[in-house]
């Protein structure tokens, strides 16, 4: 049984009298212990997509589609059930630990809280477990009595990871867990997270702007553009032979794009992502695509097979696979 099975997931935000269609029909699945990376430039809907899985979005968001977690339909689950699942079965490492940690409570208290809430243990047992978790993430247990502002950015992110692991979940959602950190600390934290999820066979969905970071951590990658997955497949194949023109742009495979420094960032890509208030018929990437054809503006686009375990939402993939010549 899959750990997670998402189909037809769409999310729109009501904002200033308009609907911002941030996620537009996402299908994906995750096996137990599998790691999936989600890439895409700012505003492509990554955070919205993953937070909608555990209904962590603000009230202005409308979610439709199906989210099956093991054999349970979360879109129909009661709030109490969702609350029970959060932390204990699926937990989140948020974008920016600064705002996610409570500034007026010690980190020890914050790690103990989900343990006390979800497991039948004494204060003393919870404290021992919190110390063990701090040790696992490379923070001295003596730090349990520190407040978040007394820790470095890297230590705070480690504390977030300890909290996410506290109730031994089967799924961790990590939204840019290291973006705010310097490169060396970033590598340490990613290494730590990778090791801990592999050790405990935890499934993970990790978001990053940086494809190269994701491919070093995750076995599969999904690339999002304007609220849709435009390509998904095993990390190595997707990086070595990107299929969708947007993936190629993200991975810097277009020789015309950018300098080496911006290779892994989409900043080398000309133009802007589309206005998500619009309907966006055809391929949303068409206005920026260096290999677009006239039909791309209007064609029905879906994820077509692009090799073993791979799919891409590009008519070039569709035609190559069907043997048609463009
Ligand atoms: N609360 C909100 N109200 C209205 N629109 C929102 C809200 N949150 C996000 N959006 C819009 O939804 C779209 C997707 O945002 P989201 O935060 O999911 O993108 P992202 O891919 O995570 O970007 P980033 O890489 O910058 O974190 C954007 O156009 C954003 O402006
Ligand atoms: Mg985000």
Coordinates of N, CA and C in Angstrom, one line a residue, residues 4 33 47 73 97 104 128 141 197 199-200 220 264 267 281 289 300:
X4 N 1.2 7.5 0.6 CA 0.4 8.7 0.2 C 0.0 8.6 -1.3
X33 N 8.8 5.1 3.1 CA 10.3 5.2 3.1 C 10.9 5.9 1.9
X47 N 4.7 25.1 -1.6 CA 4.3 25.1 -0.2 C 2.8 24.9 -0.1
X73 N -8.9 8.5 3.7 CA -9.1 9.7 2.9 C -9.0 11.0 3.8
X97 N 12.6 28.3 10.4 CA 12.4 27.8 11.7 C 12.1 29.0 12.7
X104 N 8.8 32.2 23.3 CA 8.8 32.4 24.7 C 8.8 31.0 25.5
X128 N 13.4 12.8 28.7 CA 14.5 11.9 28.3 C 14.5 11.7 26.8
X141 N 22.2 18.2 24.7 CA 21.0 18.1 25.5 C 20.9 19.3 26.5
X197 N 16.0 10.0 8.1 CA 14.8 9.4 7.5 C 15.1 8.0 6.9
X199 N 17.4 5.9 8.1 CA 17.5 5.0 9.3 C 16.1 4.5 9.7
X200 N 15.2 5.4 9.8 CA 13.9 5.0 10.4 C 12.9 4.7 9.3
X220 N 13.4 10.5 -5.9 CA 12.5 10.9 -7.0 C 12.4 12.4 -7.0
X264 N 21.8 26.5 -11.2 CA 20.8 25.7 -10.6 C 19.5 26.6 -10.2
X267 N 16.8 31.8 -12.2 CA 17.0 33.2 -12.5 C 17.5 33.5 -13.9
X281 N -5.0 28.2 -20.4 CA -5.2 27.0 -21.3 C -3.9 26.7 -21.9
X289 N 8.9 29.3 -23.2 CA 9.6 28.1 -23.7 C 10.4 28.3 -25.0
X300 N -4.4 20.4 -25.1 CA -4.6 19.8 -23.7 C -3.3 19.2 -23.3

